[in-house]
Amino acid sequence: MSQADAPAEIGILLYPNVQLAAVHGLTDLFHLANRFATARQPSGGPALRVSHWQGADTSARVERVFDTAPGTRGSPAVLILPPSFGDPMTSEEAAPVAQWLRARHAEGTTLSSVCVGAFLLAETGLLANRLATTHWVCADALAQRFPEVRVDADKLIIDDGDVITAGGLMAWTDLGLKLVDRLLGSTIMLETARYLLVDPPGREQRYYSNFSPRLNHGDEQILKVQHWLHASGARQVTLAAMSERARLEERTFLRRFRRATGLRPTEYCQHLRVGKAREMLEFSNRTVEQIAVAAGYEDPGAFRKVFHKITGLSPGDYRNRFGLTARA
């Protein structure tokens, strides 16, 4: 088989504490997509080749340890760094693999990561000055460890052409379907998604993430205001009232609040109110107008705009996806 006729290879990297469910799930997803694509090809030959790659101790040598279509040399078209249940590899541990990944990228391989895999991908230096995503729980840690990476945890997938990052643990399904779409086309991707009963790519991670406020920043005056906001549901609060409770001048309060929490006071209150609204949309049958008022918004239109800005969904779409009727 010539290189031109060879199936497109997707490699999956095995590293310490890798989530095996994702490794095997991706392998099965690509096997299924290959089956659908092969049935449509006159030659009947494989359209996808799936391989697993594993490093040898601490050397920079990484080898195929599993291959669905052995016999053709060269680098994979795509390499995937799956999620992990363990802590991210240290820079020292990751260095040999990062060197190998940079070499594959230089040969034209697209590098992609899921969840904690973004830390290993960032070790290559290829995410510098790029947008990237990871599990929303890990977003702050990724940004702190790699300040040159522009982390956007609202996105479930960020496709930068030669580098793709995906968010949470189960985002491997979205990444897998995106790669099928890229390599085999939308028809095969949709056929695979329908067979697996998986949503096609297009979701956003913020549909699922809850607001996780920073409370361990060490600024006691700001923490006092945060506790007050949480207790009151951030209803009918003003900048003046927050500054007074912190016993700070407004300009000083604004600066310290944002430094401590990462958000402006108005944004923080919006997240709290939307969090209450999400709970009511999930577990009650109140109308959107009633929920808007209960969450602290007199204007339902303004509530809808803020809700969509934070969650990426309208209140109605959110209820359809996550509410009592959807669960039933």
GROMACS .gro file of C-alpha atoms in nm:
model
  328
    1MET     CA    1   0.000   0.000   0.000
    2SER     CA    2   0.145   0.339  -0.097
    3GLN     CA    3   0.169   0.627   0.147
    4ALA     CA    4  -0.094   0.815  -0.054
    5ASP     CA    5  -0.338   0.523  -0.029
    6ALA     CA    6  -0.269   0.453   0.338
    7PRO     CA    7  -0.551   0.511   0.587
    8ALA     CA    8  -0.534   0.824   0.800
    9GLU     CA    9  -0.371   0.732   1.129
   10ILE     CA   10  -0.496   0.857   1.465
   11GLY     CA   11  -0.252   0.789   1.747
   12ILE     CA   12  -0.351   0.780   2.115
   13LEU     CA   13  -0.075   0.844   2.368
   14LEU     CA   14  -0.055   0.626   2.678
   15TYR     CA   15   0.105   0.797   2.977
   16PRO     CA   16   0.096   0.745   3.357
   17ASN     CA   17  -0.259   0.746   3.505
   18VAL     CA   18  -0.421   0.787   3.162
   19GLN     CA   19  -0.797   0.728   3.167
   20LEU     CA   20  -0.830   0.390   3.000
   21ALA     CA   21  -1.203   0.439   2.942
   22ALA     CA   22  -1.117   0.729   2.710
   23VAL     CA   23  -0.840   0.533   2.536
   24HIS     CA   24  -1.067   0.236   2.464
   25GLY     CA   25  -1.371   0.456   2.398
   26LEU     CA   26  -1.185   0.656   2.134
   27THR     CA   27  -1.052   0.336   1.981
   28ASP     CA   28  -1.405   0.198   1.955
   29LEU     CA   29  -1.543   0.526   1.818
   30PHE     CA   30  -1.281   0.535   1.542
   31HIS     CA   31  -1.332   0.164   1.470
   32LEU     CA   32  -1.703   0.230   1.421
   33ALA     CA   33  -1.640   0.534   1.198
   34ASN     CA   34  -1.393   0.330   0.996
   35ARG     CA   35  -1.654   0.058   0.949
   36PHE     CA   36  -1.905   0.308   0.814
   37ALA     CA   37  -1.646   0.470   0.586
   38THR     CA   38  -1.511   0.138   0.458
   39ALA     CA   39  -1.861   0.026   0.359
   40ARG     CA   40  -1.884   0.332   0.132
   41GLN     CA   41  -1.543   0.288  -0.034
   42PRO     CA   42  -1.526   0.091  -0.361
   43SER     CA   43  -1.190  -0.058  -0.259
   44GLY     CA   44  -1.323  -0.174   0.076
   45GLY     CA   45  -0.991  -0.080   0.236
   46PRO     CA   46  -0.966   0.081   0.583
   47ALA     CA   47  -1.017   0.457   0.599
   48LEU     CA   48  -0.878   0.501   0.950
   49ARG     CA   49  -0.583   0.347   1.130
   50VAL     CA   50  -0.582   0.364   1.511
   51SER     CA   51  -0.263   0.324   1.708
   52HIS     CA   52  -0.157   0.347   2.072
   53TRP     CA   53   0.181   0.496   2.161
   54GLN     CA   54   0.380   0.455   2.482
   55GLY     CA   55   0.711   0.590   2.603
   56ALA     CA   56   1.004   0.376   2.707
   57ASP     CA   57   1.100   0.470   3.065
   58THR     CA   58   1.234   0.828   3.071
   59SER     CA   59   1.384   0.829   2.721
   60ALA     CA   60   1.249   1.034   2.435
   61ARG     CA   61   1.163   0.716   2.247
   62VAL     CA   62   0.790   0.657   2.206
   63GLU     CA   63   0.669   0.349   2.018
   64ARG     CA   64   0.349   0.200   1.881
   65VAL     CA   65   0.221  -0.068   2.115
   66PHE     CA   66  -0.111  -0.124   1.934
   67ASP     CA   67  -0.196  -0.082   1.565
   68THR     CA   68  -0.509  -0.165   1.367
   69ALA     CA   69  -0.328  -0.148   1.032
   70PRO     CA   70   0.044  -0.220   1.080
   71GLY     CA   71   0.293  -0.200   0.797
   72THR     CA   72   0.310   0.170   0.707
   73ARG     CA   73   0.573   0.393   0.860
   74GLY     CA   74   0.556   0.763   0.931
   75SER     CA   75   0.390   0.988   1.184
   76PRO     CA   76   0.016   0.979   1.262
   77ALA     CA   77  -0.208   1.243   1.108
   78VAL     CA   78  -0.335   1.319   1.460
   79LEU     CA   79  -0.209   1.241   1.809
   80ILE     CA   80  -0.445   1.251   2.107
   81LEU     CA   81  -0.339   1.314   2.468
   82PRO     CA   82  -0.632   1.160   2.660
   83PRO     CA   83  -0.761   1.268   3.003
   84SER     CA   84  -0.623   1.140   3.330
   85PHE     CA   85  -0.759   1.082   3.679
   86GLY     CA   86  -0.418   1.162   3.828
   87ASP     CA   87  -0.233   1.489   3.878
   88PRO     CA   88  -0.069   1.641   3.571
   89MET     CA   89   0.284   1.523   3.498
   90THR     CA   90   0.558   1.747   3.630
   91SER     CA   91   0.770   1.938   3.380
   92GLU     CA   92   1.059   1.701   3.447
   93GLU     CA   93   0.842   1.392   3.392
   94ALA     CA   94   0.685   1.537   3.079
   95ALA     CA   95   1.005   1.664   2.913
   96PRO     CA   96   1.097   1.350   2.711
   97VAL     CA   97   0.743   1.303   2.578
   98ALA     CA   98   0.706   1.677   2.509
   99GLN     CA   99   1.023   1.663   2.300
  100TRP     CA  100   0.883   1.370   2.102
  101LEU     CA  101   0.550   1.552   2.053
  102ARG     CA  102   0.726   1.863   1.922
  103ALA     CA  103   0.911   1.648   1.668
  104ARG     CA  104   0.586   1.488   1.548
  105HIS     CA  105   0.422   1.830   1.520
  106ALA     CA  106   0.717   1.949   1.311
  107GLU     CA  107   0.648   1.656   1.077
  108GLY     CA  108   0.287   1.768   1.027
  109THR     CA  109   0.101   1.577   1.299
  110THR     CA  110  -0.196   1.757   1.454
  111LEU     CA  111  -0.172   1.744   1.834
  112SER     CA  112  -0.487   1.726   2.045
  113SER     CA  113  -0.563   1.696   2.415
  114VAL     CA  114  -0.854   1.619   2.644
  115CYS     CA  115  -0.888   1.751   2.999
  116VAL     CA  116  -0.559   1.712   3.193
  117GLY     CA  117  -0.388   1.617   2.867
  118ALA     CA  118  -0.367   1.993   2.803
  119PHE     CA  119  -0.090   2.017   3.067
  120LEU     CA  120   0.128   1.773   2.872
  121LEU     CA  121   0.046   1.953   2.548
  122ALA     CA  122   0.139   2.287   2.706
  123GLU     CA  123   0.479   2.143   2.804
  124THR     CA  124   0.565   2.136   2.432
  125GLY     CA  125   0.542   2.516   2.418
  126LEU     CA  126   0.300   2.489   2.126
  127LEU     CA  127   0.011   2.643   2.322
  128ALA     CA  128   0.199   2.967   2.389
  129ASN     CA  129  -0.014   3.269   2.292
  130ARG     CA  130  -0.296   3.038   2.181
  131LEU     CA  131  -0.646   2.984   2.316
  132ALA     CA  132  -0.681   2.646   2.486
  133THR     CA  133  -0.934   2.467   2.702
  134THR     CA  134  -0.928   2.198   2.970
  135HIS     CA  135  -1.165   2.069   3.237
  136TRP     CA  136  -1.311   2.376   3.405
  137VAL     CA  137  -1.190   2.245   3.743
  138CYS     CA  138  -0.829   2.254   3.611
  139ALA     CA  139  -0.850   2.588   3.428
  140ASP     CA  140  -0.692   2.803   3.700
  141ALA     CA  141  -0.410   2.554   3.755
  142LEU     CA  142  -0.335   2.543   3.381
  143ALA     CA  143  -0.332   2.922   3.358
  144GLN     CA  144  -0.105   2.957   3.662
  145ARG     CA  145   0.141   2.692   3.548
  146PHE     CA  146   0.148   2.815   3.188
  147PRO     CA  147   0.074   3.192   3.196
  148GLU     CA  148   0.154   3.221   2.824
  149VAL     CA  149  -0.151   3.003   2.742
  150ARG     CA  150  -0.483   3.186   2.700
  151VAL     CA  151  -0.716   2.948   2.884
  152ASP     CA  152  -1.087   2.959   2.797
  153ALA     CA  153  -1.269   2.692   2.998
  154ASP     CA  154  -1.611   2.797   2.863
  155LYS     CA  155  -1.532   2.617   2.539
  156LEU     CA  156  -1.563   2.240   2.513
  157ILE     CA  157  -1.335   2.229   2.207
  158ILE     CA  158  -1.094   2.484   2.063
  159ASP     CA  159  -0.975   2.390   1.715
  160ASP     CA  160  -0.665   2.585   1.617
  161GLY     CA  161  -0.593   2.378   1.308
  162ASP     CA  162  -0.269   2.206   1.401
  163VAL     CA  163  -0.354   2.199   1.772
  164ILE     CA  164  -0.692   2.103   1.923
  165THR     CA  165  -0.785   2.110   2.291
  166ALA     CA  166  -1.099   1.963   2.449
  167GLY     CA  167  -1.246   2.023   2.793
  168GLY     CA  168  -1.376   1.781   3.056
  169LEU     CA  169  -1.325   1.407   3.104
  170MET     CA  170  -1.601   1.302   2.863
  171ALA     CA  171  -1.508   1.560   2.600
  172TRP     CA  172  -1.318   1.281   2.424
  173THR     CA  173  -1.648   1.198   2.250
  174ASP     CA  174  -1.665   1.550   2.105
  175LEU     CA  175  -1.299   1.544   2.004
  176GLY     CA  176  -1.336   1.201   1.848
  177LEU     CA  177  -1.633   1.309   1.637
  178LYS     CA  178  -1.455   1.631   1.534
  179LEU     CA  179  -1.159   1.426   1.410
  180VAL     CA  180  -1.391   1.189   1.223
  181ASP     CA  181  -1.551   1.494   1.061
  182ARG     CA  182  -1.209   1.629   0.964
  183LEU     CA  183  -1.070   1.302   0.826
  184LEU     CA  184  -1.378   1.126   0.688
  185GLY     CA  185  -1.639   1.400   0.641
  186SER     CA  186  -1.961   1.509   0.809
  187THR     CA  187  -2.171   1.222   0.671
  188ILE     CA  188  -1.959   0.958   0.846
  189MET     CA  189  -1.935   1.175   1.159
  190LEU     CA  190  -2.313   1.212   1.185
  191GLU     CA  191  -2.367   0.843   1.116
  192THR     CA  192  -2.122   0.758   1.396
  193ALA     CA  193  -2.283   1.006   1.637
  194ARG     CA  194  -2.632   0.871   1.568
  195TYR     CA  195  -2.520   0.512   1.619
  196LEU     CA  196  -2.357   0.600   1.953
  197LEU     CA  197  -2.644   0.831   2.059
  198VAL     CA  198  -2.391   1.109   2.117
  199ASP     CA  199  -2.450   1.478   2.043
  200PRO     CA  200  -2.243   1.599   1.746
  201PRO     CA  201  -1.973   1.856   1.829
  202GLY     CA  202  -2.105   2.203   1.909
  203ARG     CA  203  -2.175   2.190   2.282
  204GLU     CA  204  -1.998   2.422   2.525
  205GLN     CA  205  -1.846   2.329   2.858
  206ARG     CA  206  -2.018   2.616   3.036
  207TYR     CA  207  -2.352   2.433   2.987
  208TYR     CA  208  -2.233   2.196   3.261
  209SER     CA  209  -1.990   2.388   3.484
  210ASN     CA  210  -2.109   2.537   3.810
  211PHE     CA  211  -1.977   2.864   3.948
  212SER     CA  212  -1.676   2.788   4.168
  213PRO     CA  213  -1.584   3.109   4.352
  214ARG     CA  214  -1.233   3.173   4.474
  215LEU     CA  215  -1.247   3.179   4.853
  216ASN     CA  216  -0.888   3.101   4.953
  217HIS     CA  217  -0.731   3.426   4.833
  218GLY     CA  218  -0.648   3.553   5.184
  219ASP     CA  219  -0.821   3.893   5.163
  220GLU     CA  220  -1.045   3.884   5.471
  221GLN     CA  221  -1.240   4.199   5.384
  222ILE     CA  222  -1.331   4.070   5.038
  223LEU     CA  223  -1.412   3.726   5.177
  224LYS     CA  224  -1.655   3.889   5.421
  225VAL     CA  225  -1.838   4.047   5.125
  226GLN     CA  226  -1.841   3.717   4.935
  227HIS     CA  227  -2.000   3.536   5.228
  228TRP     CA  228  -2.263   3.810   5.251
  229LEU     CA  229  -2.338   3.784   4.878
  230HIS     CA  230  -2.375   3.407   4.895
  231ALA     CA  231  -2.605   3.430   5.197
  232SER     CA  232  -2.825   3.693   5.034
  233GLY     CA  233  -2.823   3.544   4.684
  234ALA     CA  234  -2.670   3.874   4.564
  235ARG     CA  235  -3.020   4.023   4.550
  236GLN     CA  236  -3.059   4.400   4.547
  237VAL     CA  237  -2.696   4.471   4.628
  238THR     CA  238  -2.509   4.779   4.514
  239LEU     CA  239  -2.143   4.865   4.476
  240ALA     CA  240  -2.181   5.115   4.758
  241ALA     CA  241  -2.328   4.851   4.989
  242MET     CA  242  -2.050   4.605   4.910
  243SER     CA  243  -1.780   4.869   4.963
  244GLU     CA  244  -1.936   4.971   5.292
  245ARG     CA  245  -1.947   4.612   5.415
  246ALA     CA  246  -1.580   4.570   5.324
  247ARG     CA  247  -1.504   4.909   5.485
  248LEU     CA  248  -1.313   5.013   5.176
  249GLU     CA  249  -1.331   5.308   4.940
  250GLU     CA  250  -1.512   5.205   4.621
  251ARG     CA  251  -1.212   5.228   4.390
  252THR     CA  252  -0.998   5.027   4.633
  253PHE     CA  253  -1.277   4.773   4.679
  254LEU     CA  254  -1.314   4.725   4.302
  255ARG     CA  255  -0.943   4.667   4.258
  256ARG     CA  256  -0.911   4.424   4.549
  257PHE     CA  257  -1.232   4.235   4.468
  258ARG     CA  258  -1.121   4.165   4.113
  259ARG     CA  259  -0.770   4.069   4.223
  260ALA     CA  260  -0.911   3.827   4.481
  261THR     CA  261  -1.195   3.669   4.283
  262GLY     CA  262  -1.096   3.718   3.919
  263LEU     CA  263  -1.430   3.890   3.853
  264ARG     CA  264  -1.582   4.235   3.883
  265PRO     CA  265  -1.843   4.262   4.160
  266THR     CA  266  -2.122   4.289   3.901
  267GLU     CA  267  -2.002   3.974   3.721
  268TYR     CA  268  -1.972   3.788   4.051
  269CYS     CA  269  -2.332   3.875   4.144
  270GLN     CA  270  -2.451   3.766   3.800
  271HIS     CA  271  -2.286   3.426   3.842
  272LEU     CA  272  -2.451   3.382   4.182
  273ARG     CA  273  -2.796   3.478   4.054
  274VAL     CA  274  -2.768   3.261   3.745
  275GLY     CA  275  -2.659   2.971   3.968
  276LYS     CA  276  -2.983   3.007   4.168
  277ALA     CA  277  -3.181   3.032   3.844
  278ARG     CA  278  -3.022   2.716   3.706
  279GLU     CA  279  -3.127   2.526   4.016
  280MET     CA  280  -3.486   2.649   3.981
  281LEU     CA  281  -3.493   2.562   3.610
  282GLU     CA  282  -3.368   2.212   3.689
  283PHE     CA  283  -3.593   2.131   3.984
  284SER     CA  284  -3.910   2.342   3.956
  285ASN     CA  285  -4.187   2.413   3.709
  286ARG     CA  286  -4.190   2.790   3.767
  287THR     CA  287  -4.210   3.008   3.459
  288VAL     CA  288  -3.899   3.185   3.337
  289GLU     CA  289  -4.053   3.516   3.444
  290GLN     CA  290  -4.111   3.387   3.797
  291ILE     CA  291  -3.757   3.251   3.814
  292ALA     CA  292  -3.616   3.582   3.692
  293VAL     CA  293  -3.785   3.766   3.978
  294ALA     CA  294  -3.684   3.503   4.232
  295ALA     CA  295  -3.321   3.530   4.116
  296GLY     CA  296  -3.324   3.907   4.161
  297TYR     CA  297  -3.410   4.038   3.813
  298GLU     CA  298  -3.711   4.265   3.769
  299ASP     CA  299  -3.673   4.259   3.389
  300PRO     CA  300  -3.707   3.904   3.242
  301GLY     CA  301  -3.543   4.026   2.921
  302ALA     CA  302  -3.232   4.136   3.107
  303PHE     CA  303  -3.231   3.802   3.294
  304ARG     CA  304  -3.243   3.609   2.966
  305LYS     CA  305  -2.947   3.804   2.827
  306VAL     CA  306  -2.733   3.749   3.136
  307PHE     CA  307  -2.830   3.381   3.157
  308HIS     CA  308  -2.732   3.320   2.794
  309LYS     CA  309  -2.407   3.511   2.836
  310ILE     CA  310  -2.298   3.292   3.129
  311THR     CA  311  -2.434   2.949   3.030
  312GLY     CA  312  -2.443   2.969   2.650
  313LEU     CA  313  -2.810   2.862   2.653
  314SER     CA  314  -3.140   3.042   2.686
  315PRO     CA  315  -3.337   2.961   3.006
  316GLY     CA  316  -3.583   2.759   2.796
  317ASP     CA  317  -3.310   2.558   2.624
  318TYR     CA  318  -3.140   2.498   2.957
  319ARG     CA  319  -3.462   2.361   3.107
  320ASN     CA  320  -3.521   2.139   2.802
  321ARG     CA  321  -3.174   1.992   2.841
  322PHE     CA  322  -3.142   1.964   3.219
  323GLY     CA  323  -3.488   2.013   3.373
  324LEU     CA  324  -3.733   1.769   3.528
  325THR     CA  325  -3.894   1.684   3.193
  326ALA     CA  326  -3.557   1.614   3.031
  327ARG     CA  327  -3.455   1.379   3.314
  328ALA     CA  328  -3.790   1.202   3.296
   0.00000   0.00000   0.00000
